[in-house]
Coordinates of C-alpha atoms in Angstrom, one line a residue:
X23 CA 29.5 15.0 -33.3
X24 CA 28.1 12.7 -30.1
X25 CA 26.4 9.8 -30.8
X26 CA 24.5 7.9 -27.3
X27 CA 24.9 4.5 -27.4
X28 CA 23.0 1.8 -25.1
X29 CA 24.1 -1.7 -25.5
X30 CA 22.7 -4.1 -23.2
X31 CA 23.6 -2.7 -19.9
X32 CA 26.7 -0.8 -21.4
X33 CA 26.1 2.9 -22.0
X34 CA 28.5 4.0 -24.2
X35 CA 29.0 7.9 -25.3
X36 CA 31.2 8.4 -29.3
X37 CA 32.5 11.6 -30.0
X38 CA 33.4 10.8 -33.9
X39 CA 34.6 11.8 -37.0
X40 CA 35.4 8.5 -38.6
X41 CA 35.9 5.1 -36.7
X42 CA 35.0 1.4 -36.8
X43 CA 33.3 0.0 -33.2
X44 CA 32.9 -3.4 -32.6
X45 CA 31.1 -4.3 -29.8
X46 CA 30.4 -8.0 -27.6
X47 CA 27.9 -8.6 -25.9
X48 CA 27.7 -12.0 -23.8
X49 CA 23.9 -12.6 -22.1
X50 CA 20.1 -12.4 -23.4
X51 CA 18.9 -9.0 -23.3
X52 CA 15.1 -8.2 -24.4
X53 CA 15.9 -4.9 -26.0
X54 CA 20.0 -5.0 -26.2
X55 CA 20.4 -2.2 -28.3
X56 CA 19.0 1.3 -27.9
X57 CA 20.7 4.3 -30.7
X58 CA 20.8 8.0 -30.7
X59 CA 22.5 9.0 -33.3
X60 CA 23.3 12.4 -34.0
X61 CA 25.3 12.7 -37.0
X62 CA 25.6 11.0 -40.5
X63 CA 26.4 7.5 -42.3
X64 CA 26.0 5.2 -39.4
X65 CA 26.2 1.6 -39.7
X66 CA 24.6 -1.0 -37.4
X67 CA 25.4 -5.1 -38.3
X68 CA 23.8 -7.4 -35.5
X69 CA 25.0 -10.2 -37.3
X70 CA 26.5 -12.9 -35.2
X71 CA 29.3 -15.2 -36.7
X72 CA 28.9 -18.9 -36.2
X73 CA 31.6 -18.8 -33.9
X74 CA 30.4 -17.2 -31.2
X75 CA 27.9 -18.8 -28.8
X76 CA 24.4 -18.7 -29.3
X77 CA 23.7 -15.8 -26.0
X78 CA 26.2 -13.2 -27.7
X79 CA 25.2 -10.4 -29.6
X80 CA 27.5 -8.6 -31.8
X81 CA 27.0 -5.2 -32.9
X82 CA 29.5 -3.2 -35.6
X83 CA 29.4 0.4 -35.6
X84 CA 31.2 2.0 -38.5
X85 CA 32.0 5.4 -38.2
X86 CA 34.1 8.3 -39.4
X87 CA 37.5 8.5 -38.1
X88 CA 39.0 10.9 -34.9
X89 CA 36.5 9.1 -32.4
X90 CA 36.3 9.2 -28.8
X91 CA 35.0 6.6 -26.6
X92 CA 33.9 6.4 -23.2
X93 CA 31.7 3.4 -21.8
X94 CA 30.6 2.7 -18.6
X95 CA 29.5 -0.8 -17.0
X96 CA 25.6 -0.3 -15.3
X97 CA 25.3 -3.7 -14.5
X98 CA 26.2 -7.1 -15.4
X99 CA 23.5 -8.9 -16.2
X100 CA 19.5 -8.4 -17.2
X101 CA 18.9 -5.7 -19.0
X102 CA 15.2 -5.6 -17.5
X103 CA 17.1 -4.7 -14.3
X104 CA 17.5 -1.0 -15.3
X105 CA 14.4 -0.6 -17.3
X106 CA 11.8 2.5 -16.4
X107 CA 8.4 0.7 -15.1
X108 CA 5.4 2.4 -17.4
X109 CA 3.1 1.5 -14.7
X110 CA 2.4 3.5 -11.5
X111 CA 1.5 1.0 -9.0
X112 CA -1.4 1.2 -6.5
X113 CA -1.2 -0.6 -3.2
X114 CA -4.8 -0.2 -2.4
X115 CA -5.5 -2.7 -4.4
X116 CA -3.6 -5.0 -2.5
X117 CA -4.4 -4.6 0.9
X118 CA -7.6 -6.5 2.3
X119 CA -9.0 -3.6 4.6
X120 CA -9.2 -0.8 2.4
X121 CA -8.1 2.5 3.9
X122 CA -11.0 5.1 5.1
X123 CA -12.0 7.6 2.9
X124 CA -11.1 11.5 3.5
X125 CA -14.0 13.4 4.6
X126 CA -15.9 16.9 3.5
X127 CA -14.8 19.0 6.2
X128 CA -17.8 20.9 6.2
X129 CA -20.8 17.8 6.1
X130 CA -18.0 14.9 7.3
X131 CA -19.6 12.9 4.6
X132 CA -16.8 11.2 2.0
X133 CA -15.3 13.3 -0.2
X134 CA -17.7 13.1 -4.4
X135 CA -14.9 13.9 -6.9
X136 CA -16.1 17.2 -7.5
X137 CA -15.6 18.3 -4.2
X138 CA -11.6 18.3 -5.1
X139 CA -12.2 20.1 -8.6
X140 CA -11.3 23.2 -7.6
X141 CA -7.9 21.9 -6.4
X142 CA -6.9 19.0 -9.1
X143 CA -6.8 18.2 -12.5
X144 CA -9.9 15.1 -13.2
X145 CA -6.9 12.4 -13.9
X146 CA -5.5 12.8 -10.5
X147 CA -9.0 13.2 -8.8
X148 CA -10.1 9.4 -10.3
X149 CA -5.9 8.2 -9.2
X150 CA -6.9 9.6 -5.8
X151 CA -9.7 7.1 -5.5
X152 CA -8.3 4.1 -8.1
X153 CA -8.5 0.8 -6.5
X154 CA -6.2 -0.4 -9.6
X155 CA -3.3 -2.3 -9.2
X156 CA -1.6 -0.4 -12.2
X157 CA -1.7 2.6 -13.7
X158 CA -0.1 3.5 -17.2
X159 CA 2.1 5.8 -16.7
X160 CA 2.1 8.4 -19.9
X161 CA 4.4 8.0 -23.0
X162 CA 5.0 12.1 -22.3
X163 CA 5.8 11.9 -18.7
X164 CA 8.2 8.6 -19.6
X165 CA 10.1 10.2 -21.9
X166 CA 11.1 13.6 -19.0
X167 CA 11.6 9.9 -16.7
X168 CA 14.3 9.4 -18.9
X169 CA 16.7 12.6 -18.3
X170 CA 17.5 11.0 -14.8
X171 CA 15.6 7.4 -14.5
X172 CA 16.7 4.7 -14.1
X173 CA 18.3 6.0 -10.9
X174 CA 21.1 3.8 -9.4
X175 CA 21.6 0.8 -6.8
X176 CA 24.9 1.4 -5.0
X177 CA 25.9 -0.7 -2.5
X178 CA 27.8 1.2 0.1
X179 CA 30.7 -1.4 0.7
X180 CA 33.3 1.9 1.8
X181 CA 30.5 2.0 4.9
X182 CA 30.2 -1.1 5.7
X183 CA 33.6 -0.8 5.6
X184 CA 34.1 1.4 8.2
X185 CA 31.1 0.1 10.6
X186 CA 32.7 -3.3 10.5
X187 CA 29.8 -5.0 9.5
X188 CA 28.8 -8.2 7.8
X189 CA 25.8 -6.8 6.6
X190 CA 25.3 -5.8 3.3
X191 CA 24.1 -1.9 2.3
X192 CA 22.8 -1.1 -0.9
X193 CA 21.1 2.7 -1.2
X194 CA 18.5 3.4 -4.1
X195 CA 20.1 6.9 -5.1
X196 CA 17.0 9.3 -6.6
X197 CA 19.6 12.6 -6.0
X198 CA 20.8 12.0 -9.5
X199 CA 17.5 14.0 -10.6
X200 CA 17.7 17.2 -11.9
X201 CA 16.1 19.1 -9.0
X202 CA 18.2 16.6 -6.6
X203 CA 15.8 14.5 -5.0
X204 CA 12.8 12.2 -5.5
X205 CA 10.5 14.8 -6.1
X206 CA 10.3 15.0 -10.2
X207 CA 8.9 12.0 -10.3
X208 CA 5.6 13.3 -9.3
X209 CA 6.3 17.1 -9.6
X210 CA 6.4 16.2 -13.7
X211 CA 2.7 13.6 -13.9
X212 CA 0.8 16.2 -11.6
X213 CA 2.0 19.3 -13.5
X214 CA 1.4 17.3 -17.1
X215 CA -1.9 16.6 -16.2
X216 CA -2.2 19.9 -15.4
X217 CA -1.5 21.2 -18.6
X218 CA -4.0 18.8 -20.5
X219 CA -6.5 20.5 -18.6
X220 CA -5.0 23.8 -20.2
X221 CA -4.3 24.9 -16.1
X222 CA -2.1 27.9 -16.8
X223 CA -0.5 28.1 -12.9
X224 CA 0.1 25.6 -10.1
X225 CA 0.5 26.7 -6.9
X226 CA 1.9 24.4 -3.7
X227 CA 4.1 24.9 -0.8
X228 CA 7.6 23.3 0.2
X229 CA 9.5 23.0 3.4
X230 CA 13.1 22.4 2.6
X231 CA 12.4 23.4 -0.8
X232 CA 12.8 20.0 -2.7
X233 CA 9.8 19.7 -3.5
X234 CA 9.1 23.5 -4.7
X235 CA 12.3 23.0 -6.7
X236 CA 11.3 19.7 -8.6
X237 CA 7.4 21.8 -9.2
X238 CA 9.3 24.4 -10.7
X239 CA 11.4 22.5 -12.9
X240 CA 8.5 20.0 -13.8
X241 CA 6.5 23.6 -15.0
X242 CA 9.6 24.9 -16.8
X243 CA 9.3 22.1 -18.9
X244 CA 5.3 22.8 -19.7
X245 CA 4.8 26.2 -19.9
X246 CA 3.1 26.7 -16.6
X247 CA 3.6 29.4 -13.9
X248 CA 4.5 27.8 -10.6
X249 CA 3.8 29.8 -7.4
X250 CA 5.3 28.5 -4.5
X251 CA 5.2 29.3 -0.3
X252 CA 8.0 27.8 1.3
X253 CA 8.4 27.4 4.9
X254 CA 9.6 30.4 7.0
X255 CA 12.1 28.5 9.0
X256 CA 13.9 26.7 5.8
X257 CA 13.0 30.0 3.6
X258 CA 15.8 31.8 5.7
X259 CA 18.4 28.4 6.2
X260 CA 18.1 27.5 2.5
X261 CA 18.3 30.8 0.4
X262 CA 19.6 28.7 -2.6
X263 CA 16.7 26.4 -2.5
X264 CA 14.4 29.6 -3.2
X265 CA 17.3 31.2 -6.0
X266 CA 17.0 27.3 -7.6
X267 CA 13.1 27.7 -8.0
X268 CA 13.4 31.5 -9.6
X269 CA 15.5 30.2 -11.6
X270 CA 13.3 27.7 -13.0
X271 CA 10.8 30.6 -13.1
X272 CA 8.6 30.4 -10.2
X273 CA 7.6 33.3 -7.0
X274 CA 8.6 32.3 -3.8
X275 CA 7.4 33.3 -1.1
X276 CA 8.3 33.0 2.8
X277 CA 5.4 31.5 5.0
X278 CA 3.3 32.8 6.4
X279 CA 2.8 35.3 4.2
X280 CA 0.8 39.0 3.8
X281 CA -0.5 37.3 0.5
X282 CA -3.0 35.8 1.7
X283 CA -5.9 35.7 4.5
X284 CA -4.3 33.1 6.6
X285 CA -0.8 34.4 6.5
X286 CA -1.9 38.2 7.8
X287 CA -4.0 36.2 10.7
X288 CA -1.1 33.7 11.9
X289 CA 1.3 36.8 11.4
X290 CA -0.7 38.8 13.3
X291 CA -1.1 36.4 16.6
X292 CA 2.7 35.5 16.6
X293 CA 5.0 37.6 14.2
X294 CA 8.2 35.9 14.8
X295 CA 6.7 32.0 13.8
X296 CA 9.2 29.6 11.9
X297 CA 6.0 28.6 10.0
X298 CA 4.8 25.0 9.0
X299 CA 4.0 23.0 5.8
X300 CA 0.5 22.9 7.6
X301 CA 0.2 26.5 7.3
X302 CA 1.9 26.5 3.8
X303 CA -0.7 24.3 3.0
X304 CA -3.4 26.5 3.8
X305 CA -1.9 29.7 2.0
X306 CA -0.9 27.3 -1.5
X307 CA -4.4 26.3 -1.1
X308 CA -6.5 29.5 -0.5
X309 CA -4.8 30.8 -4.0
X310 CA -6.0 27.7 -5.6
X311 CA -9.6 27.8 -5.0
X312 CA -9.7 31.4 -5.3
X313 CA -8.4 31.4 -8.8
X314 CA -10.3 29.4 -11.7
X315 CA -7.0 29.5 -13.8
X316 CA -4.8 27.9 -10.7
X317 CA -4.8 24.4 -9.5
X318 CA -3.1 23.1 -6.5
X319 CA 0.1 20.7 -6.6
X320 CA 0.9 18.4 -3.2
X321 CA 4.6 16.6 -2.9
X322 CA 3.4 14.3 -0.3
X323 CA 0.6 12.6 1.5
X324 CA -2.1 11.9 -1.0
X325 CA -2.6 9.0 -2.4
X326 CA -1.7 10.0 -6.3
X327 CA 1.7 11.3 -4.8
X328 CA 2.7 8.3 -3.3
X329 CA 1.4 6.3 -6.2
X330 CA 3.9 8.1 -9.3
X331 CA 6.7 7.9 -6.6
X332 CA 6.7 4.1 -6.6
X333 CA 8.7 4.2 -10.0
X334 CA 11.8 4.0 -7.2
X335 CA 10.7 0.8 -5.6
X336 CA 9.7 -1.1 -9.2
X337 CA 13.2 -0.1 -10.4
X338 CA 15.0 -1.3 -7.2
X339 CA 13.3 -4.6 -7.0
X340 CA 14.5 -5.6 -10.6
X341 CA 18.1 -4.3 -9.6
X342 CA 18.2 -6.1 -6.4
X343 CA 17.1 -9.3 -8.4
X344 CA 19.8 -8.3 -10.8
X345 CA 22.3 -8.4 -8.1
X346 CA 21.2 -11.7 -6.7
X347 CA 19.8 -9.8 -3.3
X348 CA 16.8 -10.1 -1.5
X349 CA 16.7 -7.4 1.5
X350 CA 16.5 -8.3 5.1
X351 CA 15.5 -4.8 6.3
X352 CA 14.0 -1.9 4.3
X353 CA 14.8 1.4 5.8
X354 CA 13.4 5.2 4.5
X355 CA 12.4 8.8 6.1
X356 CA 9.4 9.5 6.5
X357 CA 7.7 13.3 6.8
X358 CA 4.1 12.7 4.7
X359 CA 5.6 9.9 3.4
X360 CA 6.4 10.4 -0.5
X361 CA 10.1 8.4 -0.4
X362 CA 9.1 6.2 2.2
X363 CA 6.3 4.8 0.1
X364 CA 7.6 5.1 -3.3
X365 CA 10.2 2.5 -2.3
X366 CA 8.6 0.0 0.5
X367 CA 5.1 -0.1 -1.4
X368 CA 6.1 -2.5 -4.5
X369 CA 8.1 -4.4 -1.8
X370 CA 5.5 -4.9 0.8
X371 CA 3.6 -6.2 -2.5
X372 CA 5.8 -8.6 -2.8
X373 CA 6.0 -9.5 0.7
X374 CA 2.0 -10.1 1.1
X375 CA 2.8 -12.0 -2.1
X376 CA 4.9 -14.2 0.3
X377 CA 7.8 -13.7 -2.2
X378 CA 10.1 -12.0 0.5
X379 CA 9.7 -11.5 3.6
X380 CA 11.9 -8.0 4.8
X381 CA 11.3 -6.2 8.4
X382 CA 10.0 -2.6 6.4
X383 CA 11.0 0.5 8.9
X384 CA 9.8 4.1 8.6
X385 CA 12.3 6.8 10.5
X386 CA 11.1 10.4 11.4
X387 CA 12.6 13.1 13.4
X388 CA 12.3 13.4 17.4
X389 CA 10.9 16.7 16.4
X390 CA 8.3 15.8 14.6
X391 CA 6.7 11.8 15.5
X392 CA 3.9 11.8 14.0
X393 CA 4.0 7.8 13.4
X394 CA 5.3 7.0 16.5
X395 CA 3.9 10.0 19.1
X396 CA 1.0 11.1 17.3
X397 CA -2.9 9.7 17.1
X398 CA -4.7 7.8 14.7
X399 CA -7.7 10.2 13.7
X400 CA -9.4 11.8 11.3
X401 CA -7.2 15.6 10.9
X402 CA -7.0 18.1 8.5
X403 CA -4.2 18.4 6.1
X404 CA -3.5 22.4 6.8
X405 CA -3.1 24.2 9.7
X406 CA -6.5 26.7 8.8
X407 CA -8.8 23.4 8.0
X408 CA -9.1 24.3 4.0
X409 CA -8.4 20.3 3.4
X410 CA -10.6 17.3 3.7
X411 CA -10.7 15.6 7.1
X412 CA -8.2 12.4 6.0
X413 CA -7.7 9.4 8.7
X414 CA -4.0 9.5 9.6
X415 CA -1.1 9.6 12.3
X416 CA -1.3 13.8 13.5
X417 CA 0.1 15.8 16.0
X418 CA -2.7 18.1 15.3
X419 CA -3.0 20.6 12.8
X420 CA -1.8 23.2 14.4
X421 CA 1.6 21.8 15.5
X422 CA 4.5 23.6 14.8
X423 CA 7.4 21.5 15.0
X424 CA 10.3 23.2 16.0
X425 CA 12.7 24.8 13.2
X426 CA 15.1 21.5 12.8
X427 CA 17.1 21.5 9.4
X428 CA 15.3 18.3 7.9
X429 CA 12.4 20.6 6.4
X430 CA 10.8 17.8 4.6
X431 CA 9.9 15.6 7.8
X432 CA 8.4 19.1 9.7
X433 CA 5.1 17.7 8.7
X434 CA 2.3 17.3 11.6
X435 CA 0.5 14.5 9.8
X436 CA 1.5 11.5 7.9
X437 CA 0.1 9.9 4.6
X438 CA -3.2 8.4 5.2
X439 CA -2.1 5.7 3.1
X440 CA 1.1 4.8 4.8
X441 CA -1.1 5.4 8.3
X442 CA -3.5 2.6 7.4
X443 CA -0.5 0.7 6.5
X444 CA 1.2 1.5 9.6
X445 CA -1.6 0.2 11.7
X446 CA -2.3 -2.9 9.3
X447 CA 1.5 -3.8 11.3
X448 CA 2.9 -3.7 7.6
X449 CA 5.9 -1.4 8.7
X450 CA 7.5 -0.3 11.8
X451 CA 8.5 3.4 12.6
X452 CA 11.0 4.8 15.2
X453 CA 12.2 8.3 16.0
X454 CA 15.9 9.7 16.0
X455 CA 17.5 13.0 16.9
X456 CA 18.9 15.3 14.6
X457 CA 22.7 15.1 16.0
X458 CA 22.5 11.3 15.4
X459 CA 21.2 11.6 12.2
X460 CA 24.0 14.2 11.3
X461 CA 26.5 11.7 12.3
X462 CA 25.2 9.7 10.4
X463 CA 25.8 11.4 6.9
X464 CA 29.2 12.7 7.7
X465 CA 29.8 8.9 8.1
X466 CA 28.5 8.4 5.1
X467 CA 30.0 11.8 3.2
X468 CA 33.5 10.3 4.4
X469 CA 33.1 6.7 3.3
X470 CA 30.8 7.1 -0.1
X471 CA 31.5 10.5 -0.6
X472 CA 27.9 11.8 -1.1
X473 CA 26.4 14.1 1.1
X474 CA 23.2 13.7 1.6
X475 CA 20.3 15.7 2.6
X476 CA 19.4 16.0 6.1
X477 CA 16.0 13.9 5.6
X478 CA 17.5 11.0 4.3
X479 CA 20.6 11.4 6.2
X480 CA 17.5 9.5 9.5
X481 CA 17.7 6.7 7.3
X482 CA 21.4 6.0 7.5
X483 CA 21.0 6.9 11.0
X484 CA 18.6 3.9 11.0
X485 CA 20.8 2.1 8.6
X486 CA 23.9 2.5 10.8
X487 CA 21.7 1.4 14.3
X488 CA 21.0 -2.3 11.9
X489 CA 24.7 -2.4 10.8
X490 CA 25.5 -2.5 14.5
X491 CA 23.3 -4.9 15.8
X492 CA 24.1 -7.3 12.7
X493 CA 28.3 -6.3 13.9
X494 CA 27.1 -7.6 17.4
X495 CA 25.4 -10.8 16.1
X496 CA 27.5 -11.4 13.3
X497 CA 24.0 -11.6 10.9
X498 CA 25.1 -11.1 7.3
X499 CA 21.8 -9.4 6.8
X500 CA 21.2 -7.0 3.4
X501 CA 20.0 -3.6 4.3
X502 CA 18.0 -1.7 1.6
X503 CA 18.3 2.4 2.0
X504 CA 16.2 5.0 0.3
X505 CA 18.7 7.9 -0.5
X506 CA 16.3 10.4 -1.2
X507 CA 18.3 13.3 -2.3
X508 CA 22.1 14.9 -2.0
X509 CA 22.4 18.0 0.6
X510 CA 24.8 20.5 -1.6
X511 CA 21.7 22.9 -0.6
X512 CA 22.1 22.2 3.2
X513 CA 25.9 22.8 3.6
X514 CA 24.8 25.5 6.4
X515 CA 22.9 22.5 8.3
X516 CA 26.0 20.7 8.2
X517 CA 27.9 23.7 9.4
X518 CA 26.3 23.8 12.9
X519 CA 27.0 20.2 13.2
X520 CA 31.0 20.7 12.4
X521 CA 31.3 23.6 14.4
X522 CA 29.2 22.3 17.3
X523 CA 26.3 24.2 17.6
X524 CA 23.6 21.9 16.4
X525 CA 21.2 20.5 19.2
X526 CA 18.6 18.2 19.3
X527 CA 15.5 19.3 19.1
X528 CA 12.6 17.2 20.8
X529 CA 8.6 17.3 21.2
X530 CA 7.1 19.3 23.8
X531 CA 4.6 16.9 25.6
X532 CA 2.3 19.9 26.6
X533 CA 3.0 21.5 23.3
X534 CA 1.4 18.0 21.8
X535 CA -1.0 17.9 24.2
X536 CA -2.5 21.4 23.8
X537 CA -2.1 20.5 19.4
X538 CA -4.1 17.4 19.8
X539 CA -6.8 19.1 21.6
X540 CA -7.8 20.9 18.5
X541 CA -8.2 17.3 16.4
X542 CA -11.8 17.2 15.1
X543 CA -14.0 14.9 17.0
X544 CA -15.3 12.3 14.0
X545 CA -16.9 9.2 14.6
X546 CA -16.7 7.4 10.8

């Protein structure tokens, strides 16, 4: 039989048949012991002898003999460090300009709660619009948290290592999850809320198909049916992306599509297009409002997306404080700008709190600059103009960036929260090119031995630029990484780069030019 043990930060897993345990814990830990048992005639003693000092805890664990033992060491201090936040938090209520609200596309008039019925569940229609600093997060939704979360704080000494730097790289790791990246942790509140509602299918799209996986695994968990478009271009270079979704239970299908009115009409101007998440969009959501039993699931760019993802950034502030380590430099990807924000939001808190201070940098592709090529207007969220008009950094809705393997960042618009916080000069933003970013992860592959995905794999390109400069300068700064997911699904990606064939793929200035044209006109 297997009994999980947490002690403090020691997790411990017993495979028994009859065996006495005793266990020492040194330090003052708010909840030090958490039990799972699984079998029989279990014994717990927290009585401490006089002999011990005052801040140790000593915990006796009688049980049957033939046991095995394995315990690993988390951390070495705090337990708070590793707890999972209950609380969502919402930077709106932070920031002194409040960002502009999205707009009806039809009267240009700001979006009533009803207007996104169709589309959302009520509880994520009223976190769209909280200006609450905190939001509970439910016991339900806490508890699915808990098959990955808390997700670890590694610091990458092997690469610092090999860049010969004196700064100091830690990387918030969220590939531990069971779908591999970020995602869950707002694939699993959206489709619970769904099913309070009694919603019987969500449908969204995906580009790389990390986001499609964590919806599908979020509705295998609730009963729902989860229909999903995925991104031509990615549909075809990740084929075990789409086998990963089936197998949680959901349709995929390649877009554009002949499902729906807006596939046949983009399929029938240009037959050959490697599709877009703006066009993806505007299928996922033409299903939605169509059907009264279907609701409509987003893995970026709103503002209740960004808000369940900051569970990574409260986690990673109470680990770095574990550790002793206040960050000099933030660094995450950024495509709609999910990651980015779930980890920078609770530390640029902190930093208009005038608690720390870091330099906070958002990295997107060459391909695809929509934070540092794009304008700041109001733009629909699709490529057909199905979604509210929403203030933000766009290329246009109509771009199509072209087909590079980070799928994720192939997004034409970024978060209109993360755009007002872009132009409030909370965060910086630069643009790097697919080769450099590829480099980048084999680096990392070699020297940490995970591979990562090809979206974060711009952050350690990022990373590895700030290593550099603090090698030349001799700064022992501490650099802060989101690691948004592991690449086992992108192998062929990495492929091309081995063999040589990978290229960088760039913006077209006409190409923009032509896209921005078709930006709505709004004065608001």
């Amino acid at each position: 039989m297997l009994l999980g043990l947490k002690v403090g930060l020691l997790k411990f897993e017993i495979e028994s048949d009859s065996l006495e345990v005793i266990i020492i814990i040194y330090g003052d830990a708010a909840s030090p012991f958490e039990a799972i048992p699984l079998m029989k005639d279990i014994l717990l003693l927290e009585d401490r002898p006089k002999s011990f000092p005052s801040r140790t805890k000593l915990m006796h664990l009688k049980l049957p003999s033939g046991s095995r033992i394995r315990a690993r060491t988390v951390s070495v201090t705090n337990a708070k460090a590793i707890e999972i936040p209950h609380q969502w938090y919402n930077i709106v209520a932070d920031l002194s300009v409040k960002p502009p609200p999205s707009l009806h596309p039809k009267t240009l008039q700001p979006i009533q709660p009803g207007d996104l019925s169709p589309l959302f569940p009520d509880e994520l229609i009223i976190q769209e619009a909280s200006n609450d600093r905190f939001i509970n997060i439910p016991p339900e939704v806490i508890d699915i948290y808990r098959l990955w979360r808390p997700t670890p704080l590694i610091r990458a000494k092997r690469l610092e290592k090999l860049l010969e730097t004196p700064a100091r790289i830690y990387y918030k790791y969220e590939g531990v999850s069971p779908a591999g990246s970020h995602k869950p942790n707002t694939a699993v509140p959206q489709v619970w809320y769904n099913a309070q509602e009694g919603i019987k299918t969500v449908v969204t799209e995906t580009g790389a198909g990390q986001w499609g996986s964590a919806l599908a695994f979020a509705c295998s968990l609730f009963g729902l049916n989860c229909e999903v478009w995925q991104v031509r271009a990615s549909y075809d270079q990740k084929p075990y992306r789409k086998l990963m979704m089936q197998t949680w239970g959901a349709k995929v299908h390649p877009s554009p599509s002949n499902i729906t009115e807006v596939g046949r009409k983009i399929l029938q101007t240009d037959p050959s297009t490697p599709g877009s998440l703006g066009i993806a969009i505007s299928e996922a959501v033409e299903v939605a409002v169509t059907h009264a039993d279907t609701k409509y699931c987003l893995g970026s760019v709103l503002n209740h997306v960004l808000l369940h993802q900051t569970v990574i950034g409260e986690e990673c502030l109470k680990q770095m404080e574990a550790m002793g380590e206040t960050p000099d430099v933030v660094i995450g990807c950024t495509g709609g700008g999910s990651n980015f924000a779930g980890l920078c939001f609770p530390f640029i808190r902190e930093k208009l709190n005038g608690k720390i201070n870091p330099i906070i940098r958002a990295v997107e592709p060459t391909a695809c600059p929509s934070l540092t090529k794009g304008v700041y207007a109001y733009d629909h969220g699709d490529t057909a103009g199905l979604t509210p008009l929403m203030k933000m950094h766009t290329l246009g809705h109509d771009f199509i960036p072209d087909p590079i393997h980070a799928g994720g960042l192939r997004y034409h618009g970024m978060g209109p929260l993360l755009s007002h916080v872009f132009e409030l000069g909370l965060v910086e933003a630069l643009a790097i090119p697919q080769t450099e970013c590829f480099q980048g992860a084999i680096q990392f592959a070699r020297s940490e031995g995970l591979i990562p995905a090809p979206e974060p794999a711009h952050a350690i390109a990022a990373t590895i630029r700030e290593a550099h400069r603090c090698r030349e300068t001799g700064e022992e700064k501490v650099i802060l990484m989101a690691m948004c997911g592991h690449g086992h699904f992108d192998l062929a990606a990495y492929e091309k780069y081995l063999e040589g064939s990978l290229v960088d793929l760039s913006f077209d200035d006409e190409k923009i030019k032509a896209s921005l044209a078709t930006v709505p006109q709004v004065a608001f």
